[in-house]
Short mmCIF file of C-alpha atoms and ligand atoms in Angstrom, two decimals:
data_model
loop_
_atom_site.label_atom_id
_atom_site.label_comp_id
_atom_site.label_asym_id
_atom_site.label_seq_id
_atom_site.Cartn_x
_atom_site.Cartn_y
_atom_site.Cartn_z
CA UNK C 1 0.05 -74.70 11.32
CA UNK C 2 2.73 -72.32 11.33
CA UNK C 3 6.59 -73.29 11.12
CA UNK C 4 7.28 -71.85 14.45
CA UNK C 5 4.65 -74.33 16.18
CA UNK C 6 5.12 -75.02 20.01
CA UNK C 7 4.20 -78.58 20.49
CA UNK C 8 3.03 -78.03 24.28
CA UNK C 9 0.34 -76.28 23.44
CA UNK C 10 -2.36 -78.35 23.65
CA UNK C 11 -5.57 -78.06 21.49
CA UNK C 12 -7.72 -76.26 24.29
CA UNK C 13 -5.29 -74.37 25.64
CA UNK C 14 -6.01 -70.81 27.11
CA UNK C 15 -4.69 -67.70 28.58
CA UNK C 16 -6.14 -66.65 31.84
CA UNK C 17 -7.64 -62.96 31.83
CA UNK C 18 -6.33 -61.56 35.06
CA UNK C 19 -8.85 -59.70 36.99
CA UNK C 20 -6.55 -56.73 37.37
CA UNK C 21 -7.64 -56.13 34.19
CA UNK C 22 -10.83 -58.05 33.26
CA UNK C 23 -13.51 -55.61 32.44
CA UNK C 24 -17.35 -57.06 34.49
CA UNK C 25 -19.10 -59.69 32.17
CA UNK C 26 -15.82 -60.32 29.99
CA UNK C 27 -14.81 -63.96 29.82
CA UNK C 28 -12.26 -64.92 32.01
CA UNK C 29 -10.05 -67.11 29.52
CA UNK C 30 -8.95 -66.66 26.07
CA UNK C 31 -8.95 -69.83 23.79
CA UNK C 32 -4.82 -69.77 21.96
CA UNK C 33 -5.57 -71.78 19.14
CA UNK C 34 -9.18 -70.80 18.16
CA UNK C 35 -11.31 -68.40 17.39
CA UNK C 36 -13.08 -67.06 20.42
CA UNK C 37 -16.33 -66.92 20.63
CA UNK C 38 -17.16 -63.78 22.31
CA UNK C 39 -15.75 -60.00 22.53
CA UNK C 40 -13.14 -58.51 24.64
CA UNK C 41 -13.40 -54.70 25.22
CA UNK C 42 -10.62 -53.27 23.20
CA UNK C 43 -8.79 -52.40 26.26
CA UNK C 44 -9.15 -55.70 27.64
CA UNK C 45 -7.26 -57.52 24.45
CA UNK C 46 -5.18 -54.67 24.30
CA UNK C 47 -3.54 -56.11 27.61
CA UNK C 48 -3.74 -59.47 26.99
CA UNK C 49 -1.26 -59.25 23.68
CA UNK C 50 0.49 -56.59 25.24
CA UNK C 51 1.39 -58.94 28.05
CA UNK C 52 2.25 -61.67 25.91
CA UNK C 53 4.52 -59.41 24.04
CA UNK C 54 6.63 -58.51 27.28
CA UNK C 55 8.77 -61.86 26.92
CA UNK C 56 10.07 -61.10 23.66
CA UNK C 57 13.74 -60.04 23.93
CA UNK C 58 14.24 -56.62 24.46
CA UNK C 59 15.01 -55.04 20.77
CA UNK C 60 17.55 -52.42 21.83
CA UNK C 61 19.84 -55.09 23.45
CA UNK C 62 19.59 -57.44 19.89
CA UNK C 63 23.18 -57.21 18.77
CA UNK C 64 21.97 -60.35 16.60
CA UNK C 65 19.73 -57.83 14.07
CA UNK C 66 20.67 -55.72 11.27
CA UNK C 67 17.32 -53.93 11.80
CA UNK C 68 16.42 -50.91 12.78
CA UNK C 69 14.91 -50.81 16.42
CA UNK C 70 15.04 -46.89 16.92
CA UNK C 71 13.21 -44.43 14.98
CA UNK C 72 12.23 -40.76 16.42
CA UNK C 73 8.64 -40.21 17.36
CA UNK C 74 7.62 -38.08 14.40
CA UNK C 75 8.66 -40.79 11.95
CA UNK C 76 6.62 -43.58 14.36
CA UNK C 77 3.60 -40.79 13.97
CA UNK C 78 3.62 -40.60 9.99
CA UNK C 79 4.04 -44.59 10.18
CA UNK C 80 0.89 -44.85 12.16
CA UNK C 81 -1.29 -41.98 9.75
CA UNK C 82 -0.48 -43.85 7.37
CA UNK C 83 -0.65 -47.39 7.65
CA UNK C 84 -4.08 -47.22 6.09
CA UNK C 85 -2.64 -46.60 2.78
CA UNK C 86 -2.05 -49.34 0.04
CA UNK C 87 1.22 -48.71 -1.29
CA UNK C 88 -0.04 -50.35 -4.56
CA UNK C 89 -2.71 -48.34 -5.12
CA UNK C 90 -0.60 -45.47 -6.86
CA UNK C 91 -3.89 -43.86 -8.32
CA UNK C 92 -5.82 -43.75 -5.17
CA UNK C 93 -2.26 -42.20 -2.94
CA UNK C 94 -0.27 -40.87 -5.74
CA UNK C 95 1.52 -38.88 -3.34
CA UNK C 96 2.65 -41.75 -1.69
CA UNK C 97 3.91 -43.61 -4.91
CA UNK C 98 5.29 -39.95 -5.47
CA UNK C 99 7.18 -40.18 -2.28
CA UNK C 100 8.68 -43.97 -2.61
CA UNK C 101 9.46 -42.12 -6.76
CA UNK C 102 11.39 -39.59 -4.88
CA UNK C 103 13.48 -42.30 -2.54
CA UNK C 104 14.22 -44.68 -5.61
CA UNK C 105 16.02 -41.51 -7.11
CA UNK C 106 17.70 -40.15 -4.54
CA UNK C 107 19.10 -43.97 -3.81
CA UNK C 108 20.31 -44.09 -7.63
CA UNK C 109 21.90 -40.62 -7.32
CA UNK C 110 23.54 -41.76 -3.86
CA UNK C 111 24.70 -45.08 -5.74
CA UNK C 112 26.26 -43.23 -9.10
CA UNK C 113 23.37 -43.98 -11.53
CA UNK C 114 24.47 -40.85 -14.28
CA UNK C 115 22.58 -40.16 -17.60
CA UNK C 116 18.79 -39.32 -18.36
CA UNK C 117 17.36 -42.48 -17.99
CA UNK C 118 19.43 -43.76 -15.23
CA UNK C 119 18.17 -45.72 -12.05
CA UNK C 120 14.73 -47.26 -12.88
CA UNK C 121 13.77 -49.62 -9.16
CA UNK C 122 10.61 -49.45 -6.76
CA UNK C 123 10.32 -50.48 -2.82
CA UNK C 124 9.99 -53.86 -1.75
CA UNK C 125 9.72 -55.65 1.79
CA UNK C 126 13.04 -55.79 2.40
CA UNK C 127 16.26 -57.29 0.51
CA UNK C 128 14.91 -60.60 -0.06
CA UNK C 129 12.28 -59.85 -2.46
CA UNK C 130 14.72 -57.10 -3.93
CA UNK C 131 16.76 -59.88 -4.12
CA UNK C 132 14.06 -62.38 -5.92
CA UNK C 133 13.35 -59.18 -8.48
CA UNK C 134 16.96 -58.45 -9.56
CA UNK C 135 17.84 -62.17 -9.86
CA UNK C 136 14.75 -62.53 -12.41
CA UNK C 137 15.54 -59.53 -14.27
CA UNK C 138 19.36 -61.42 -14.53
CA UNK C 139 17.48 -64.58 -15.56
CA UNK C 140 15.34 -62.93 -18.13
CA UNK C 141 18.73 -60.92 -19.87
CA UNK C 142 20.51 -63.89 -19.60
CA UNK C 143 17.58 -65.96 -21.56
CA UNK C 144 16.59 -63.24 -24.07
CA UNK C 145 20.57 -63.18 -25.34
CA UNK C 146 20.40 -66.97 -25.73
CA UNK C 147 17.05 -67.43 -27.57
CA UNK C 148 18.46 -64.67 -29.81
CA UNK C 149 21.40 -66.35 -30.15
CA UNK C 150 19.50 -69.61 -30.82
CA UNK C 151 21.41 -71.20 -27.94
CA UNK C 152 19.72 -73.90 -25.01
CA UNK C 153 18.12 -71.85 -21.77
CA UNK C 154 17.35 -74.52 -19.23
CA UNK C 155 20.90 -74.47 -17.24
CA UNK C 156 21.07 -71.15 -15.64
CA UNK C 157 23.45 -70.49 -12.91
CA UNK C 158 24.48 -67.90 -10.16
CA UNK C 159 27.73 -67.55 -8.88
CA UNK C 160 28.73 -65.71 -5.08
CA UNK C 161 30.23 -66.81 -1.98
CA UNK C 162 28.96 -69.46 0.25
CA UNK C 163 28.50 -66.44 2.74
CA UNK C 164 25.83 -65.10 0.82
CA UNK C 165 22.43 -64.52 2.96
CA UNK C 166 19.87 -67.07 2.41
CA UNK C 167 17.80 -65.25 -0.03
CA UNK C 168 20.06 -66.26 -2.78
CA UNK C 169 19.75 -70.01 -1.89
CA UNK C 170 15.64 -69.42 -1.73
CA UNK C 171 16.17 -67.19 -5.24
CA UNK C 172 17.85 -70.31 -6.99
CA UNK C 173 15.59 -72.86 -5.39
CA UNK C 174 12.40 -70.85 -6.65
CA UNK C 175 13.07 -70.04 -10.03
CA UNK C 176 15.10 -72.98 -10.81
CA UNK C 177 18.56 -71.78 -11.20
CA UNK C 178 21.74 -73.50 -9.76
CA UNK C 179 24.06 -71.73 -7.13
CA UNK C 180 27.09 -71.77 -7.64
CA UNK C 181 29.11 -71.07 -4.29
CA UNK C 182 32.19 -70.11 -3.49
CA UNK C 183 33.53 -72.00 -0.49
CA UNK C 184 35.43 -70.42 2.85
CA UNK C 185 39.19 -70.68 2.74
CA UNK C 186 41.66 -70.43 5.92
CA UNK C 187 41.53 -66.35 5.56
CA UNK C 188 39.28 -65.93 2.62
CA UNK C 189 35.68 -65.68 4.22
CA UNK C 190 34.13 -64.01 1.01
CA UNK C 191 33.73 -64.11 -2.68
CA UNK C 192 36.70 -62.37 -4.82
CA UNK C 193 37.78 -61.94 -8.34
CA UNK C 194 39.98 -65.31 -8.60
CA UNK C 195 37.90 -67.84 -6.70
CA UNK C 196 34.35 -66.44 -8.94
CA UNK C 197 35.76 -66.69 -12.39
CA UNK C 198 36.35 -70.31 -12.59
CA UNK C 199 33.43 -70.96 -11.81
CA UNK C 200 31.43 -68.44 -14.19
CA UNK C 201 30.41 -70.08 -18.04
CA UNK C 202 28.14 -69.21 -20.96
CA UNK C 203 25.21 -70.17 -18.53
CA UNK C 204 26.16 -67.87 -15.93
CA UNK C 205 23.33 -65.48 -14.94
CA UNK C 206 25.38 -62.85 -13.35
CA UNK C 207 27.54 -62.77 -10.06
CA UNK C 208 26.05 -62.04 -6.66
CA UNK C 209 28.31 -60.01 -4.75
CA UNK C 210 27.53 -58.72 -1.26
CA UNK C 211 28.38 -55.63 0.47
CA UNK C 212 29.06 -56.89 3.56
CA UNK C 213 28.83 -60.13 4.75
CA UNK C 214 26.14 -61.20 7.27
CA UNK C 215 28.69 -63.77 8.24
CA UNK C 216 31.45 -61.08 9.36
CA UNK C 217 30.46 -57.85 8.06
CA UNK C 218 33.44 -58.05 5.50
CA UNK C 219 33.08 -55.96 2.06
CA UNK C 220 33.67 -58.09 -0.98
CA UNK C 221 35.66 -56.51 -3.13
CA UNK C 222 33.23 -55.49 -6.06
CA UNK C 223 35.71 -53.46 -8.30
CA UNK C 224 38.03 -56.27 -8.76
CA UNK C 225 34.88 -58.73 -9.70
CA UNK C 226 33.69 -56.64 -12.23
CA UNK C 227 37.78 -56.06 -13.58
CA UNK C 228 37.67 -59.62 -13.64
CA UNK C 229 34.63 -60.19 -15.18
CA UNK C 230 35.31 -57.67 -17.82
CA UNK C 231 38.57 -58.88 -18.75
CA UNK C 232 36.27 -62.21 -19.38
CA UNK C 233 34.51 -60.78 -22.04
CA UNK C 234 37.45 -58.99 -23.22
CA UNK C 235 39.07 -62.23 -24.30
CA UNK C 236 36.23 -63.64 -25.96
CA UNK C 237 34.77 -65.40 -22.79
CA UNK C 238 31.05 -65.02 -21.64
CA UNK C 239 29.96 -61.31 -21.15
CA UNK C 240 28.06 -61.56 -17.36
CA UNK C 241 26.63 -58.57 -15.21
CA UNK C 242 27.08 -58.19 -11.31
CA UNK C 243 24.65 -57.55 -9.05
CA UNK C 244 25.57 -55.98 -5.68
CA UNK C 245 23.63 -57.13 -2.75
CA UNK C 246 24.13 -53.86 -0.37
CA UNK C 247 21.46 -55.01 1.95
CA UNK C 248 23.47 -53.14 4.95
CA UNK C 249 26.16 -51.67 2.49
CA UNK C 250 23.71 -49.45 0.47
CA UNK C 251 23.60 -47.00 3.22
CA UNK C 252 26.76 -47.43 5.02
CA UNK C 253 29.75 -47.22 2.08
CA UNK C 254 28.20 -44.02 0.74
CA UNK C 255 28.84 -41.95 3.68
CA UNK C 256 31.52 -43.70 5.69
CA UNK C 257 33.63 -44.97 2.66
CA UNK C 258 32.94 -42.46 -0.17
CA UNK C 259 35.74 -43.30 -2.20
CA UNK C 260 35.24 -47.02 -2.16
CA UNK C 261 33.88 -48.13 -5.96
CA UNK C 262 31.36 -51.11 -5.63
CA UNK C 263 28.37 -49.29 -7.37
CA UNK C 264 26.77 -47.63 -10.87
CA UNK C 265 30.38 -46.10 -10.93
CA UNK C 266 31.21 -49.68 -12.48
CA UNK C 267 29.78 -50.70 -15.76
CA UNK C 268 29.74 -54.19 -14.82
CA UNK C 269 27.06 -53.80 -11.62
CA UNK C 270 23.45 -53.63 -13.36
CA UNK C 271 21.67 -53.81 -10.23
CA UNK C 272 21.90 -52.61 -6.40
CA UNK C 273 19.94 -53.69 -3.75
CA UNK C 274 19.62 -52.53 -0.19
CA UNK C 275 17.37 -52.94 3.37
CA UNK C 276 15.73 -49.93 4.14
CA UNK C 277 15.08 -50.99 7.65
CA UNK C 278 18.83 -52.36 8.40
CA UNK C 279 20.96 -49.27 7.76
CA UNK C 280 18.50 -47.40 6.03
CA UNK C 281 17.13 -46.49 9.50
CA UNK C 282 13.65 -47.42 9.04
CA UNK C 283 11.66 -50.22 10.73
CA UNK C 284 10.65 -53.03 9.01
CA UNK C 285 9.76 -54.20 6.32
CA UNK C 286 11.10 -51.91 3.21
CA UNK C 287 13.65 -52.62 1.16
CA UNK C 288 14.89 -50.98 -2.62
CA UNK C 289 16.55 -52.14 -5.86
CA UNK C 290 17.44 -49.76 -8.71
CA UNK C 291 18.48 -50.90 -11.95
CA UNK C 292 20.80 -49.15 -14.14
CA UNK C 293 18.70 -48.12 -16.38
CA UNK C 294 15.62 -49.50 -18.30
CA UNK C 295 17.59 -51.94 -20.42
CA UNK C 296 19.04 -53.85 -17.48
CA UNK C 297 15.20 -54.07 -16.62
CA UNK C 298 13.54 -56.23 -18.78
CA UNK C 299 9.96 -55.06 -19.98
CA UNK C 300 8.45 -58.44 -19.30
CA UNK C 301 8.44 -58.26 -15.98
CA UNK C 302 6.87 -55.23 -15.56
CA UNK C 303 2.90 -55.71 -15.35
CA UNK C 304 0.41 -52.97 -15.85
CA UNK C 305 -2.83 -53.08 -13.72
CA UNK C 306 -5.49 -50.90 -14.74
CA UNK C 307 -8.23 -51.85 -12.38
CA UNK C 308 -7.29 -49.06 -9.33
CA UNK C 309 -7.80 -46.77 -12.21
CA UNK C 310 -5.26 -45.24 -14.14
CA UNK C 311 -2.20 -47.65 -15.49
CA UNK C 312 -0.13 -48.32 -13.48
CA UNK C 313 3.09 -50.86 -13.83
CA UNK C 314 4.21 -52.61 -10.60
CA UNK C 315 7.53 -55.02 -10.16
CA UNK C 316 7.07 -57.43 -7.27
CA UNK C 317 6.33 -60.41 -5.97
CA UNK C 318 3.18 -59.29 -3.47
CA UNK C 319 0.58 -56.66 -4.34
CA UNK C 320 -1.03 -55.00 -1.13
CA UNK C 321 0.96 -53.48 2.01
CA UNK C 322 0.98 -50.96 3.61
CA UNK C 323 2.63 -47.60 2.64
CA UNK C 324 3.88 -46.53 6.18
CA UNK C 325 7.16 -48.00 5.30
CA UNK C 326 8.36 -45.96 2.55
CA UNK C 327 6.70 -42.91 4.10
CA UNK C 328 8.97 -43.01 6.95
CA UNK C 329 12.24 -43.89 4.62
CA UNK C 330 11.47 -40.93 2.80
CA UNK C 331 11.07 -39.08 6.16
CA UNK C 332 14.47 -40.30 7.31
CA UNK C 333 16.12 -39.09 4.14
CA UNK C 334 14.89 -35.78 4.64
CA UNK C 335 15.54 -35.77 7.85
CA UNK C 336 18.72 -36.57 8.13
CA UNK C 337 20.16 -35.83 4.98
CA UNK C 338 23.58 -36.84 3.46
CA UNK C 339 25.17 -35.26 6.93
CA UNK C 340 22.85 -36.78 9.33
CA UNK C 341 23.24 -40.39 7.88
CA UNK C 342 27.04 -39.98 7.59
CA UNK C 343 27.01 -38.88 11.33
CA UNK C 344 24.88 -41.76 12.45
CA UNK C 345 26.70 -44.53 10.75
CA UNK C 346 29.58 -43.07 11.86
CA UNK C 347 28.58 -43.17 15.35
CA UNK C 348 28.15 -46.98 14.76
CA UNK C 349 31.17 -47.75 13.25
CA UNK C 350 33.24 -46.00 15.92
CA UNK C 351 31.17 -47.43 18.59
CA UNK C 352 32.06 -50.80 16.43
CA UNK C 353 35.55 -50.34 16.58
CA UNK C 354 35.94 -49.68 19.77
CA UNK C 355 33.84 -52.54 21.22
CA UNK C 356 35.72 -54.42 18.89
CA UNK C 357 39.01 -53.44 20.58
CA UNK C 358 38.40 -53.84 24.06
CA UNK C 359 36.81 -57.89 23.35
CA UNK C 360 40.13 -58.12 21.86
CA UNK C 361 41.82 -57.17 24.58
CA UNK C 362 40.01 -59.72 27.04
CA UNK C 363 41.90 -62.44 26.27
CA UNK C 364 40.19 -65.39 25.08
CA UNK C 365 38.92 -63.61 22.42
CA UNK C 366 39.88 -63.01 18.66
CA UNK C 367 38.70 -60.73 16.02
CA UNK C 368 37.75 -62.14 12.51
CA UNK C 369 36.52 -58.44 11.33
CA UNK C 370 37.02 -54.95 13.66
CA UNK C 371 34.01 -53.49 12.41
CA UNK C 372 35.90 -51.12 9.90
CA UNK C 373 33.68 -51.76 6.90
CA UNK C 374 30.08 -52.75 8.30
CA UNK C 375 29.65 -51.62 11.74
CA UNK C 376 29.81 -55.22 12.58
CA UNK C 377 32.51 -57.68 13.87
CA UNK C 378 33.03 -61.50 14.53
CA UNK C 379 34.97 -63.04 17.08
CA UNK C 380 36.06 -66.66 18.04
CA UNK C 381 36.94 -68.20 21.53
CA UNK C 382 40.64 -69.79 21.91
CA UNK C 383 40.19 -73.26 21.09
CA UNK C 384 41.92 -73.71 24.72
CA UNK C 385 39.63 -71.91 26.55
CA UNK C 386 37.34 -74.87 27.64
CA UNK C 387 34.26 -73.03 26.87
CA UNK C 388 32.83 -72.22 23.58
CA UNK C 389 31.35 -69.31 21.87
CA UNK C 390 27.90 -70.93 22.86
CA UNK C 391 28.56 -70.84 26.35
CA UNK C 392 29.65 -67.15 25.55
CA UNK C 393 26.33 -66.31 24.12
CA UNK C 394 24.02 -68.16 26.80
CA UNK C 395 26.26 -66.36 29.57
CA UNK C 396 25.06 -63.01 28.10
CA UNK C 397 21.65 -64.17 27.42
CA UNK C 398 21.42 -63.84 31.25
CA UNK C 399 21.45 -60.28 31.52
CA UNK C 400 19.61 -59.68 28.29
CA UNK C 401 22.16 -59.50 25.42
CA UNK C 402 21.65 -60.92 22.66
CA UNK C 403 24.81 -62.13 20.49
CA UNK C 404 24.37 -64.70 18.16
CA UNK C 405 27.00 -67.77 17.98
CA UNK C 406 27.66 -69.89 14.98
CA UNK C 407 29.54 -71.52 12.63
CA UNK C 408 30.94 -70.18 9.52
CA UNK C 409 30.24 -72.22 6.36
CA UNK C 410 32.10 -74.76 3.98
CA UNK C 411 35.08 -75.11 4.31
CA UNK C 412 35.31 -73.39 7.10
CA UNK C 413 32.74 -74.96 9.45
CA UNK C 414 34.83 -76.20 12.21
CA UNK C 415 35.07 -72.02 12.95
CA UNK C 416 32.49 -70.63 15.37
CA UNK C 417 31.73 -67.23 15.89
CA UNK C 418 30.05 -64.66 17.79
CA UNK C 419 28.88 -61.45 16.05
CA UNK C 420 27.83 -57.85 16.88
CA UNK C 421 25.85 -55.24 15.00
CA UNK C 422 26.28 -52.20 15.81
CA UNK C 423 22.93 -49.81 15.04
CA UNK C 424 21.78 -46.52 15.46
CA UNK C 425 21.08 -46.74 19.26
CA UNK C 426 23.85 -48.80 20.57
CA UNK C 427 25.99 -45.61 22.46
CA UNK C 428 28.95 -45.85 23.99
CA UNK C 429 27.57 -46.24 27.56
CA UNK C 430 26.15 -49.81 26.42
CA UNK C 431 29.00 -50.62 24.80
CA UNK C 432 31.02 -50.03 28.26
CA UNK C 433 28.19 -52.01 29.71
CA UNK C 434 28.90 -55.27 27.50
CA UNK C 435 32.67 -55.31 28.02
CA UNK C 436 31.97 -55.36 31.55
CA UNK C 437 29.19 -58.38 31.35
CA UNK C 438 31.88 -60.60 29.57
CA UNK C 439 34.83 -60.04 31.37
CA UNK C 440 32.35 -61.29 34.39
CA UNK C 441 30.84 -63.62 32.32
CA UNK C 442 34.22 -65.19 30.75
CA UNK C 443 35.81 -64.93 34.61
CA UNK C 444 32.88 -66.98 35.61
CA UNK C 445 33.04 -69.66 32.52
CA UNK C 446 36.46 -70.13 33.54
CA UNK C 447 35.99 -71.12 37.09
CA UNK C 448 33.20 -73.54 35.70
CA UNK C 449 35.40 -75.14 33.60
CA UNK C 450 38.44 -75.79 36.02
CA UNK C 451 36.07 -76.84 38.71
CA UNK C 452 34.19 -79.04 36.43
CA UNK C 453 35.66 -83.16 35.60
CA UNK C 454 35.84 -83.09 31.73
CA UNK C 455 33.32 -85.81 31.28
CA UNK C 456 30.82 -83.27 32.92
CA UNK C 457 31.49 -80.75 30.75
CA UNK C 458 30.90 -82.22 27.64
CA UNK C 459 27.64 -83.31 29.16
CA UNK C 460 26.59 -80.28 29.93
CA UNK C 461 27.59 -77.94 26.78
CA UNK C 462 26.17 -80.51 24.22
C1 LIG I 1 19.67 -58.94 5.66
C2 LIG I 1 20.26 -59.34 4.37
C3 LIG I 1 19.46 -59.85 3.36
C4 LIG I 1 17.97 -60.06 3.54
O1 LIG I 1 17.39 -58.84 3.75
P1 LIG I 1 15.90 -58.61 4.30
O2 LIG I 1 15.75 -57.15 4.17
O3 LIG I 1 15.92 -59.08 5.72
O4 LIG I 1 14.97 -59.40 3.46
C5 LIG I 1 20.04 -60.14 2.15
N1 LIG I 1 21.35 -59.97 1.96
C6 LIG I 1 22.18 -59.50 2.93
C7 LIG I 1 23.63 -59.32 2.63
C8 LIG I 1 21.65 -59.17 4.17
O5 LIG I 1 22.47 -58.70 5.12
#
């Protein structure tokens, strides 16, 4: 049964074929939850899950995703020639293990990797499993120095922020290593230098810091980490690496803050990893990490399959998908080059800032981040308003926005937020369009609430 299970569905359930479209002889139902047991023409089941598909929120008003929703029509035709391809099967399409070669280097030169064997990483489905291979790689370093040293390896642990994105919490459930968070403080919604030492000791596997946030978009401020952490080992304390988790940062900081150091530039960071369908302008799922170099990847880890022919060593958790993905990120680097991505994340962060700047301006609303670092921004509700950021969000739901709510985490949980992500797409024009649809929308919330007895209310936001 899949997670996502709607319990009204019941077992014999079925979606009507309308004859609009019903070829003669086809069945007129579709069973939902089995197996039919004839044939639809092509055409016929084309419609049906097309249909289905047309209540799905519409992708270009999601200001809830980091992912890209937009890509140009060329890169959607190389996608679709070639989907066919296995991306694992580097003998049988070594030009297209050639290609995902050539994006892995050009995202270690873009991140400071310097020296002959610098930047060793490979694709992946996204962050998360980037995410699951740099954590081993920490895990296996961090257990290879203590066996050497003759020292217990069963306690591992991974300090970051309580912001981090969930992967992190499903890397230290799976492979057994304890998280150590950082919690929220009045201002302080993200990991720094003085709240992640105490908390690092010999067992500590490396520290997990993100560029930015998925909570407010907020840049954590690497450099001073890794000071931190080298100062550490300086005085005789444990010596521990940082990984960088630059899901959305990867390709944003590069071009719109070049001067920022959170990458290779720092001795400290062994490992980057980024989304190359957030930022990276690609649809999902492909995602990168890049190593230092070879001895911040331990050899271990690396299989080598010889039955495709040839020897080949891979680094992931899955084997087969498709190669369409790293086709088109290697299209969109070309593409676009250093210029075009600068111009394009630009383009989001000014759109960012000034969306950010006229919610401000509202009234009930009040910035947490102004999309200066990410393209992205959170924003509370007065606590006087009467209405909360909820009631925000299902107001704009109505005319098809989507902006998430929630709450922030320990200890700042009794903080709810709205958020925006601004993406390749998003102009100006809609931008305009959303300030209009809450100053309606909050107008309208407001005459709710002071027509509404209290008691009411409560009933009906809860
Ligand atoms: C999105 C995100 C992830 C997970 O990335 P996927 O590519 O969706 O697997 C991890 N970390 C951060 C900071 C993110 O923003």
């Amino acid at each position: 049964m899949p997670l996502h299970h709607r319990a009204h569905d019941a077992a014999d359930a079925t979606i009507a074929i309308n004859p609009l479209y019903a070829q003669s002889g086809e069945t007129q139902t579709v069973p939902k939850l089995h197996l039919p047991h004839g044939e639809l023409s092509p055409d016929t089941a084309y419609q049906v899950v097309h249909d289905e598909l047309m209540l799905d929120g519409n992708a270009r008003l999601n200001l809830a995703t980091f992912v890209t929703t937009w890509m140009d029509p060329q890169a959607k035709r190389l996608m679709s020639e070639s989907l066919d391809k296995n991306a694992i099967d580097k003998d049988e399409y070594p030009q297209t293990a050639e290609l995902e070669r050539r994006c892995v280097h050009i995202l270690a030169g873009l991140w400071h990797a310097r020296g002959a064997h610098a930047g060793v990483g490979c694709s992946t489905t996204g962050s998360s499993e980037a995410a699951m291979l740099a954590g081993l790689a920490l895990k296996w370093r961090w257990r290879e120095r203590r066996r050497a040293a003759g020292l217990p390896v069963d306690t591992p642990n991974l300090v970051m922020g309580i912001n981090v994105q969930v992967c992190w919490e499903k890397f230290c459930r799976y492979w057994d290593v304890e998280p150590r968070y950082v919690p929220m403080e009045g201002e302080r919604r993200h990991l720094t230098a003085e709240t992640a030492i105490p908390l690092c000791d010999e067992n500590t596997i490396g520290v997990a810091a993100v560029l930015g946030s998925t909570q407010d978009g907020s840049y954590e401020p690497v450099a001073a980490i890794a000071a931190a952490l080298e100062q550490l080992a300086a005085s005789g304390g444990p010596d521990i690496p940082v990984h960088v988790d630059a899901a959305s940062g990867g390709f944003i900081a590069p071009f719109l803050q070049p001067d920022l150091v959170w990458d290779f530039r720092l001795d400290r960071v062994v490992s980057i990893n980024t989304s190359g369908h957030k930022y990276g302008l690609v649809y999902p799922g492909v995602g990168w990490v890049v190593w230092r170099d070879r001895e911040a990847l331990p050899e271990d880890l690396i299989f080598n399959v010889n039955y495709l022919g040839g020897s080949m060593p891979t680094f992931a958790l899955n084997f087969s998908r498709s190669g369409s993905n790293v086709v088109a990120q290697y299209y969109q680097l070309i593409r676009l080059g250093f210029e075009g991505y600068r111009r394009v994340q630009q383009a989001c962060q000014d759109n960012a800032m000034h969306l950010a700047a006229q919610i401000a301006k509202l009234g009930p609303f009040h910035l947490l981040t102004d999309g200066s670092e990410l393209p992205v921004f959170a924003f509370t509700v007065d606590p006087d308003a009467g209405y909360s950021v909820y009631d925000v969000s299902d107001a704009l739901r109505k005319r098809g926005w989507q902006v998430p709510a929630y709450s922030l985490c320990a200890n700042l949980e009794s903080i709810s937020v709205l958020r925006v992500v601004v993406r390749n797409g998003f102009s100006r024009d809609l931008s305009d369009l959303l300030v209009d649809d809450l100053k309606r929308e909050v107008s309208l919330l407001k005459h709710t609430v002071t027509a509404q007895p209290h008691a009411e209310r409560q009933r009906f936001h809860h």
